[in-house]
N, C-alpha and C. Protein backbone atom coordinates (compact mmCIF):
# COMPACT_ATOMS: atom_id res chain seq x y z
N MET A 1 68.98 141.78 62.00
CA MET A 1 69.32 140.38 62.70
C MET A 1 69.42 140.54 64.13
N LEU A 2 69.92 141.54 64.69
CA LEU A 2 70.06 141.81 65.95
C LEU A 2 68.62 142.01 66.62
N LEU A 3 67.68 142.59 65.91
CA LEU A 3 66.33 142.87 66.35
C LEU A 3 65.61 141.54 66.43
N ARG A 4 66.00 140.55 65.50
CA ARG A 4 65.31 139.36 65.49
C ARG A 4 65.71 138.50 66.89
N PHE A 5 67.01 138.69 67.16
CA PHE A 5 67.49 137.97 68.23
C PHE A 5 66.85 138.47 69.47
N ALA A 6 66.83 139.86 69.60
CA ALA A 6 66.15 140.45 70.84
C ALA A 6 64.70 139.95 70.94
N GLU A 7 64.05 139.88 70.01
CA GLU A 7 62.54 139.57 69.88
C GLU A 7 62.49 138.01 70.24
N SER A 8 63.49 137.20 69.78
CA SER A 8 63.46 135.78 70.06
C SER A 8 63.52 135.58 71.65
N VAL A 9 64.64 136.37 72.24
CA VAL A 9 65.00 136.33 73.59
C VAL A 9 63.81 136.70 74.43
N GLN A 10 63.01 137.86 73.88
CA GLN A 10 61.84 138.38 74.83
C GLN A 10 60.85 137.31 74.62
N LEU A 11 60.55 136.82 73.42
CA LEU A 11 59.42 135.82 73.30
C LEU A 11 59.82 134.53 74.27
N GLY A 12 61.10 134.14 74.15
CA GLY A 12 61.49 133.05 75.07
C GLY A 12 61.16 133.31 76.46
N SER A 13 61.53 134.45 76.98
CA SER A 13 61.34 134.82 78.35
C SER A 13 59.82 134.90 78.64
N GLU A 14 59.10 135.49 77.81
CA GLU A 14 57.48 135.28 78.09
C GLU A 14 56.96 133.85 78.13
N ARG A 15 57.45 133.17 77.30
CA ARG A 15 57.01 131.65 77.22
C ARG A 15 57.54 131.16 78.52
N ALA A 16 58.69 131.43 78.91
CA ALA A 16 59.16 130.67 80.28
C ALA A 16 58.58 131.25 81.49
N ARG A 17 58.00 132.66 81.48
CA ARG A 17 57.27 133.09 82.60
C ARG A 17 55.89 132.55 82.67
N GLU A 18 55.25 132.13 81.46
CA GLU A 18 53.90 131.67 81.52
C GLU A 18 54.16 130.05 81.88
N GLY A 19 55.37 129.57 82.15
CA GLY A 19 55.43 128.16 82.64
C GLY A 19 55.29 127.28 81.47
N SER A 20 56.20 127.30 80.50
CA SER A 20 55.96 126.58 79.25
C SER A 20 56.36 125.04 79.66
N GLU A 21 55.87 124.11 78.83
CA GLU A 21 55.92 122.74 79.04
C GLU A 21 57.45 122.26 79.14
N GLU A 22 58.36 122.87 78.21
CA GLU A 22 59.75 122.43 78.08
C GLU A 22 60.45 122.85 79.39
N THR A 23 60.15 123.90 79.92
CA THR A 23 60.77 124.25 81.21
C THR A 23 60.41 123.39 82.31
N SER A 24 59.15 123.05 82.44
CA SER A 24 58.70 122.03 83.51
C SER A 24 59.29 120.73 83.24
N VAL A 25 59.42 120.40 81.95
CA VAL A 25 60.02 118.93 81.87
C VAL A 25 61.50 118.92 82.02
N LEU A 26 62.28 119.97 81.64
CA LEU A 26 63.73 120.09 81.96
C LEU A 26 63.86 120.20 83.41
N LEU A 27 63.05 120.95 84.11
CA LEU A 27 63.35 121.06 85.66
C LEU A 27 62.85 120.07 86.39
N GLN A 28 61.82 119.43 85.82
CA GLN A 28 61.14 118.30 86.50
C GLN A 28 60.79 118.60 88.00
N THR A 29 60.09 119.69 88.26
CA THR A 29 59.90 120.16 89.59
C THR A 29 59.00 119.16 90.32
N GLU A 30 57.98 118.77 89.55
CA GLU A 30 57.05 117.85 90.26
C GLU A 30 57.66 116.43 90.63
N TYR A 31 58.70 115.98 89.98
CA TYR A 31 59.30 114.77 90.28
C TYR A 31 60.59 114.88 91.16
N CYS A 32 61.08 116.04 91.16
CA CYS A 32 62.36 116.26 92.06
C CYS A 32 62.09 117.45 92.86
N PRO A 33 61.55 117.15 94.14
CA PRO A 33 61.37 118.36 95.16
C PRO A 33 62.66 118.88 95.78
N SER A 34 63.75 118.01 95.54
CA SER A 34 64.93 118.30 96.18
C SER A 34 65.78 119.56 95.38
N LYS A 35 65.28 119.99 94.47
CA LYS A 35 65.87 121.06 93.61
C LYS A 35 65.28 122.41 93.76
N PRO A 36 64.99 122.81 94.82
CA PRO A 36 64.32 124.16 94.83
C PRO A 36 65.22 125.31 94.66
N LEU A 37 66.63 125.20 94.70
CA LEU A 37 67.52 126.22 94.28
C LEU A 37 67.50 126.26 92.71
N LEU A 38 67.55 125.27 92.02
CA LEU A 38 67.48 125.37 90.55
C LEU A 38 66.18 126.03 90.16
N LYS A 39 65.07 125.75 90.72
CA LYS A 39 63.86 126.29 90.33
C LYS A 39 63.88 127.68 90.66
N ALA A 40 64.42 128.08 91.91
CA ALA A 40 64.45 129.49 92.16
C ALA A 40 65.34 130.33 91.34
N LEU A 41 66.48 129.78 90.90
CA LEU A 41 67.43 130.45 90.00
C LEU A 41 66.67 130.57 88.74
N TRP A 42 65.96 129.60 88.14
CA TRP A 42 65.22 129.77 86.92
C TRP A 42 64.10 130.83 87.02
N ASN A 43 63.49 130.74 88.03
CA ASN A 43 62.52 131.94 88.30
C ASN A 43 63.09 133.29 88.26
N TYR A 44 64.32 133.46 88.76
CA TYR A 44 65.05 134.70 88.87
C TYR A 44 65.41 135.12 87.56
N ILE A 45 65.87 134.14 86.74
CA ILE A 45 66.41 134.42 85.59
C ILE A 45 65.31 134.85 84.53
N THR A 46 64.14 134.19 84.67
CA THR A 46 63.04 134.69 83.75
C THR A 46 62.30 135.84 84.14
N ASP A 47 62.36 136.21 85.35
CA ASP A 47 61.63 137.35 85.90
C ASP A 47 62.58 138.53 85.81
N GLN A 48 62.32 139.53 84.76
CA GLN A 48 63.06 140.56 84.67
C GLN A 48 62.88 141.77 85.64
N GLU A 49 62.05 141.63 86.45
CA GLU A 49 61.78 142.72 87.47
C GLU A 49 62.34 142.21 88.77
N ALA A 50 62.93 141.10 88.92
CA ALA A 50 63.38 140.58 90.18
C ALA A 50 64.53 141.47 90.71
N PRO A 51 64.60 141.85 92.06
CA PRO A 51 65.90 142.51 92.63
C PRO A 51 67.14 141.72 92.35
N SER A 52 68.14 142.53 92.18
CA SER A 52 69.45 142.02 91.84
C SER A 52 70.14 141.36 92.92
N TRP A 53 69.68 141.61 94.13
CA TRP A 53 70.38 140.85 95.32
C TRP A 53 70.02 139.39 95.40
N LYS A 54 68.82 139.08 94.70
CA LYS A 54 68.48 137.66 94.62
C LYS A 54 69.47 136.90 93.86
N GLY A 55 69.91 137.55 92.66
CA GLY A 55 70.79 136.86 91.73
C GLY A 55 72.10 136.61 92.51
N TYR A 56 72.60 137.71 93.26
CA TYR A 56 73.86 137.48 93.99
C TYR A 56 73.60 136.32 95.02
N PHE A 57 72.66 136.34 95.74
CA PHE A 57 72.23 135.42 96.82
C PHE A 57 72.46 133.97 96.08
N TYR A 58 71.69 133.82 94.98
CA TYR A 58 71.70 132.45 94.45
C TYR A 58 73.15 132.17 93.91
N ALA A 59 73.85 133.20 93.32
CA ALA A 59 75.22 132.65 92.88
C ALA A 59 76.14 132.38 94.16
N MET A 60 76.00 133.09 95.26
CA MET A 60 76.69 132.86 96.38
C MET A 60 76.21 131.35 96.96
N LEU A 61 74.99 131.02 97.08
CA LEU A 61 74.56 129.83 97.41
C LEU A 61 75.08 128.68 96.66
N LEU A 62 75.13 128.76 95.19
CA LEU A 62 75.68 127.76 94.33
C LEU A 62 77.24 127.65 94.73
N PHE A 63 77.93 128.83 94.99
CA PHE A 63 79.32 128.61 95.31
C PHE A 63 79.47 128.09 96.58
N LEU A 64 78.78 128.20 97.62
CA LEU A 64 79.01 127.49 98.82
C LEU A 64 78.72 126.23 98.77
N LEU A 65 77.63 125.70 97.87
CA LEU A 65 77.19 124.38 97.73
C LEU A 65 78.52 123.61 96.96
N ALA A 66 79.08 124.32 96.08
CA ALA A 66 80.29 123.74 95.43
C ALA A 66 81.62 123.52 96.33
N CYS A 67 81.63 124.50 97.31
CA CYS A 67 82.71 124.40 98.30
C CYS A 67 82.55 123.40 99.21
N PHE A 68 81.16 123.20 99.69
CA PHE A 68 80.87 122.04 100.49
C PHE A 68 81.10 120.58 99.85
N GLN A 69 80.83 120.51 98.54
CA GLN A 69 81.15 119.42 97.81
C GLN A 69 82.58 119.10 97.83
N THR A 70 83.43 120.04 97.53
CA THR A 70 84.88 119.95 97.54
C THR A 70 85.31 119.43 98.90
N LEU A 71 84.80 119.97 100.00
CA LEU A 71 85.23 119.76 101.44
C LEU A 71 84.85 118.20 101.65
N PHE A 72 83.65 117.74 101.09
CA PHE A 72 83.30 116.37 101.44
C PHE A 72 84.22 115.44 100.66
N GLU A 73 84.56 115.77 99.45
CA GLU A 73 85.40 114.97 98.54
C GLU A 73 86.62 114.89 99.03
N GLN A 74 87.19 115.93 99.52
CA GLN A 74 88.54 115.95 100.09
C GLN A 74 88.76 115.04 101.40
N ARG A 75 87.56 115.19 102.21
CA ARG A 75 87.66 114.48 103.31
C ARG A 75 87.58 112.82 103.08
N TYR A 76 86.66 112.47 101.97
CA TYR A 76 86.73 111.27 101.65
C TYR A 76 88.20 110.71 101.17
N MET A 77 88.81 111.67 100.46
CA MET A 77 90.16 111.33 99.83
C MET A 77 91.14 111.12 101.10
N TYR A 78 91.03 111.99 102.07
CA TYR A 78 91.94 111.81 103.29
C TYR A 78 91.63 110.57 104.03
N VAL A 79 90.51 110.11 104.19
CA VAL A 79 90.12 109.00 105.04
C VAL A 79 90.70 107.70 104.14
N CYS A 80 90.51 107.83 102.89
CA CYS A 80 90.94 106.67 102.03
C CYS A 80 92.58 106.66 101.93
N LEU A 81 93.17 107.78 102.04
CA LEU A 81 94.81 107.84 102.03
C LEU A 81 95.21 107.27 103.36
N ALA A 82 94.65 107.80 104.48
CA ALA A 82 94.90 107.32 105.78
C ALA A 82 94.69 105.66 105.93
N LEU A 83 93.70 105.24 105.36
CA LEU A 83 93.24 103.81 105.40
C LEU A 83 94.40 103.12 104.58
N GLY A 84 94.90 103.68 103.48
CA GLY A 84 95.86 102.99 102.57
C GLY A 84 97.24 103.08 103.36
N VAL A 85 97.54 104.13 103.94
CA VAL A 85 98.79 104.16 104.64
C VAL A 85 98.87 103.03 105.85
N LYS A 86 97.72 102.93 106.45
CA LYS A 86 97.53 101.74 107.51
C LYS A 86 97.74 100.38 106.84
N LEU A 87 97.11 100.30 105.87
CA LEU A 87 97.19 98.99 105.08
C LEU A 87 98.60 98.63 104.71
N LYS A 88 99.20 99.82 104.13
CA LYS A 88 100.72 99.67 103.64
C LYS A 88 101.69 99.24 104.74
N THR A 89 101.55 99.80 105.92
CA THR A 89 102.28 99.59 107.21
C THR A 89 102.01 98.22 107.56
N ALA A 90 100.77 97.74 107.67
CA ALA A 90 100.46 96.46 108.22
C ALA A 90 101.02 95.30 107.18
N ILE A 91 100.91 95.67 105.78
CA ILE A 91 101.28 94.42 104.94
C ILE A 91 102.91 94.52 104.87
N THR A 92 103.56 95.65 104.93
CA THR A 92 104.98 95.73 105.03
C THR A 92 105.43 95.04 106.21
N GLY A 93 104.88 95.18 107.48
CA GLY A 93 105.23 94.47 108.58
C GLY A 93 105.11 92.98 108.46
N LEU A 94 103.90 92.42 107.89
CA LEU A 94 103.79 91.18 107.58
C LEU A 94 104.76 90.58 106.65
N VAL A 95 105.18 91.14 105.61
CA VAL A 95 106.24 90.72 104.68
C VAL A 95 107.48 90.55 105.47
N TYR A 96 107.88 91.63 106.24
CA TYR A 96 109.19 91.59 106.84
C TYR A 96 109.13 90.42 108.04
N HIS A 97 107.92 90.30 108.63
CA HIS A 97 107.95 89.01 109.59
C HIS A 97 108.01 87.72 108.89
N LYS A 98 107.51 87.75 107.64
CA LYS A 98 107.59 86.51 107.03
C LYS A 98 108.96 86.15 106.62
N ILE A 99 109.74 87.34 106.17
CA ILE A 99 111.20 86.98 105.78
C ILE A 99 112.02 86.60 106.94
N LEU A 100 111.71 87.25 108.15
CA LEU A 100 112.45 86.76 109.33
C LEU A 100 112.46 85.32 109.67
N VAL A 101 111.10 84.79 109.50
CA VAL A 101 110.84 83.23 109.66
C VAL A 101 111.15 82.30 108.74
N LEU A 102 111.56 82.89 107.53
CA LEU A 102 111.81 81.82 106.35
C LEU A 102 113.18 81.05 106.78
N SER A 103 113.14 79.84 106.27
CA SER A 103 114.29 79.09 106.48
C SER A 103 115.48 79.36 105.44
N ALA A 104 116.61 78.88 105.73
CA ALA A 104 117.88 79.21 104.91
C ALA A 104 117.51 78.78 103.51
N ALA A 105 116.92 77.51 103.41
CA ALA A 105 116.65 77.09 102.04
C ALA A 105 115.58 77.98 101.21
N ALA A 106 114.68 78.41 101.90
CA ALA A 106 113.55 79.41 101.32
C ALA A 106 114.29 80.67 100.91
N LYS A 107 115.27 81.21 101.74
CA LYS A 107 115.84 82.52 101.57
C LYS A 107 116.63 82.28 100.24
N LYS A 108 117.26 81.21 99.96
CA LYS A 108 118.05 81.07 98.67
C LYS A 108 117.03 81.04 97.38
N THR A 109 115.93 80.76 97.57
CA THR A 109 114.92 80.67 96.26
C THR A 109 114.46 81.95 95.92
N THR A 110 114.40 82.97 96.98
CA THR A 110 114.00 84.24 96.65
C THR A 110 115.18 85.28 96.60
N THR A 111 115.26 86.17 95.81
CA THR A 111 116.21 87.09 95.78
C THR A 111 115.88 88.38 96.59
N THR A 112 116.87 89.21 96.70
CA THR A 112 116.51 90.45 97.58
C THR A 112 115.72 91.31 96.60
N GLY A 113 115.93 91.39 95.42
CA GLY A 113 115.21 92.21 94.61
C GLY A 113 113.57 91.79 94.74
N GLU A 114 113.33 90.60 94.66
CA GLU A 114 111.99 90.02 94.73
C GLU A 114 111.25 90.68 96.05
N ILE A 115 112.11 90.71 97.01
CA ILE A 115 111.58 91.02 98.32
C ILE A 115 111.30 92.56 98.39
N VAL A 116 112.26 93.35 97.87
CA VAL A 116 112.14 94.80 97.83
C VAL A 116 110.98 95.13 96.99
N ASN A 117 110.84 94.43 95.87
CA ASN A 117 109.81 94.68 94.90
C ASN A 117 108.40 94.36 95.64
N LEU A 118 108.31 93.25 96.29
CA LEU A 118 107.20 92.87 96.91
C LEU A 118 106.81 94.08 98.05
N VAL A 119 107.76 94.59 98.78
CA VAL A 119 107.48 95.59 99.68
C VAL A 119 107.17 97.00 99.06
N SER A 120 107.93 97.34 98.17
CA SER A 120 107.74 98.84 97.57
C SER A 120 106.72 98.84 96.63
N VAL A 121 106.59 97.97 95.52
CA VAL A 121 105.73 98.23 94.44
C VAL A 121 104.32 97.63 94.58
N ASP A 122 104.32 96.29 95.21
CA ASP A 122 103.01 95.73 95.26
C ASP A 122 102.29 96.23 96.41
N VAL A 123 102.82 96.65 97.47
CA VAL A 123 102.17 97.20 98.59
C VAL A 123 101.71 98.66 98.26
N GLN A 124 102.41 99.31 97.33
CA GLN A 124 102.07 100.81 96.87
C GLN A 124 100.67 100.48 95.94
N LYS A 125 100.56 99.27 95.25
CA LYS A 125 99.56 99.23 94.55
C LYS A 125 98.11 98.97 95.31
N LEU A 126 98.45 98.13 96.44
CA LEU A 126 97.33 98.07 97.33
C LEU A 126 96.85 99.37 97.90
N THR A 127 97.91 100.25 98.30
CA THR A 127 97.48 101.55 98.84
C THR A 127 96.84 102.30 97.91
N ASP A 128 97.12 102.38 96.63
CA ASP A 128 96.44 103.08 95.56
C ASP A 128 94.88 102.42 95.37
N LEU A 129 94.94 101.23 95.54
CA LEU A 129 93.50 100.60 95.35
C LEU A 129 92.54 101.12 96.45
N MET A 130 93.02 101.39 97.60
CA MET A 130 92.26 101.98 98.69
C MET A 130 91.44 103.31 98.21
N VAL A 131 92.45 103.99 97.61
CA VAL A 131 91.81 105.46 97.22
C VAL A 131 90.86 105.31 95.95
N TYR A 132 91.19 104.46 95.11
CA TYR A 132 90.28 104.45 93.70
C TYR A 132 89.58 103.20 93.66
N PHE A 133 89.39 102.62 94.88
CA PHE A 133 88.42 101.26 94.72
C PHE A 133 86.83 101.71 94.34
N ASN A 134 86.49 102.84 95.05
CA ASN A 134 85.03 103.03 94.90
C ASN A 134 84.77 103.59 93.58
N GLY A 135 85.80 103.92 92.62
CA GLY A 135 85.37 104.49 91.34
C GLY A 135 85.10 103.17 90.43
N THR A 136 85.67 102.08 90.76
CA THR A 136 85.16 100.81 89.95
C THR A 136 83.70 100.44 90.10
N TRP A 137 83.12 100.61 91.22
CA TRP A 137 81.77 100.29 91.34
C TRP A 137 80.84 101.43 91.15
N LEU A 138 81.42 102.71 91.43
CA LEU A 138 80.51 103.99 91.38
C LEU A 138 80.28 104.49 90.10
N ALA A 139 81.32 104.16 89.14
CA ALA A 139 81.14 104.56 87.73
C ALA A 139 80.05 104.02 87.10
N PRO A 140 79.83 102.66 86.95
CA PRO A 140 78.64 102.21 86.36
C PRO A 140 77.32 102.60 87.00
N VAL A 141 77.33 102.82 88.23
CA VAL A 141 76.10 103.18 88.98
C VAL A 141 75.69 104.63 88.61
N ARG A 142 76.77 105.39 88.48
CA ARG A 142 76.52 106.86 87.91
C ARG A 142 75.97 106.82 86.50
N ILE A 143 76.59 106.08 85.70
CA ILE A 143 76.19 105.86 84.34
C ILE A 143 74.78 105.45 84.29
N ILE A 144 74.44 104.45 85.07
CA ILE A 144 72.94 103.72 84.97
C ILE A 144 71.98 104.91 85.39
N ILE A 145 72.31 105.69 86.40
CA ILE A 145 71.51 106.80 86.99
C ILE A 145 71.35 107.79 86.01
N CYS A 146 72.34 108.22 85.31
CA CYS A 146 72.12 109.14 84.30
C CYS A 146 71.31 108.76 83.18
N PHE A 147 71.42 107.62 82.69
CA PHE A 147 70.49 106.90 81.74
C PHE A 147 69.21 106.93 82.09
N VAL A 148 68.80 106.53 83.48
CA VAL A 148 67.47 106.53 83.98
C VAL A 148 67.05 107.89 83.97
N PHE A 149 67.73 108.84 84.31
CA PHE A 149 67.10 110.23 84.15
C PHE A 149 66.87 110.82 82.88
N LEU A 150 67.84 110.33 81.94
CA LEU A 150 67.63 110.76 80.42
C LEU A 150 66.37 110.10 79.88
N TRP A 151 66.14 108.72 80.30
CA TRP A 151 65.01 107.90 79.80
C TRP A 151 63.68 108.57 80.36
N GLN A 152 63.77 108.99 81.60
CA GLN A 152 62.58 109.69 82.11
C GLN A 152 62.22 111.00 81.37
N LEU A 153 63.26 111.80 81.10
CA LEU A 153 63.04 112.97 80.50
C LEU A 153 62.65 112.63 78.94
N PHE A 154 63.25 111.62 78.34
CA PHE A 154 62.86 111.26 76.99
C PHE A 154 61.27 110.92 76.94
N ILE A 155 60.95 110.13 77.81
CA ILE A 155 59.55 109.54 77.87
C ILE A 155 58.55 110.54 78.10
N LYS A 156 58.79 111.68 78.88
CA LYS A 156 58.09 112.72 79.17
C LYS A 156 57.79 113.73 78.04
N ILE A 157 58.94 113.99 77.48
CA ILE A 157 58.90 114.88 76.27
C ILE A 157 58.14 114.15 75.06
N CYS A 158 58.54 112.91 74.78
CA CYS A 158 57.73 112.11 73.67
C CYS A 158 56.13 112.00 74.10
N GLY A 159 56.03 111.73 75.32
CA GLY A 159 54.69 111.67 75.77
C GLY A 159 53.88 112.95 75.52
N LYS A 160 54.43 114.11 75.78
CA LYS A 160 53.81 115.38 75.55
C LYS A 160 53.70 115.62 73.96
N GLU A 161 54.56 115.24 73.28
CA GLU A 161 54.47 115.50 71.81
C GLU A 161 53.41 114.55 71.15
N THR A 162 53.22 113.36 71.74
CA THR A 162 52.28 112.44 71.11
C THR A 162 50.91 112.77 71.24
N THR A 163 50.68 113.40 72.54
CA THR A 163 49.34 113.91 72.98
C THR A 163 49.04 115.16 72.09
N VAL A 164 49.90 115.94 71.77
CA VAL A 164 49.66 117.34 71.09
C VAL A 164 49.16 116.95 69.57
N GLN A 165 49.68 115.91 68.97
CA GLN A 165 49.33 115.58 67.69
C GLN A 165 47.95 114.98 67.78
């Protein structure tokens, strides 16, 4: 059984080295020129005689790209939180200003608890909105993009299978 597995792995690597259709469909190298790292990594994996320093180089490059992604996301979160704090400060000031200019009759209709709730809870909700607002419109866009990529992959795979028959 172990021998069959080794033969299938060797057969798979030989087919991958020959540039099988499945590999080119999955990598989509002709449609996506911005992914040379993925193609280079795949070529390293399939080439059994490649020097080991290339593997370490690709692994380090992937690690650095993940670090840059984290840094950019943290910068985004910092900017959103800073904007949220500025918004919270401005709205709290507006609420207190409104309280100061209220007439005595209007002050009797609102309780202290309502004012504190307005300042603490409702303003905090607006602050949280600043951080998570982009998620409301980005999530459907990401889902649509994923479906488009899956559809392109599906069409390409089905197109190759229908021409073979």
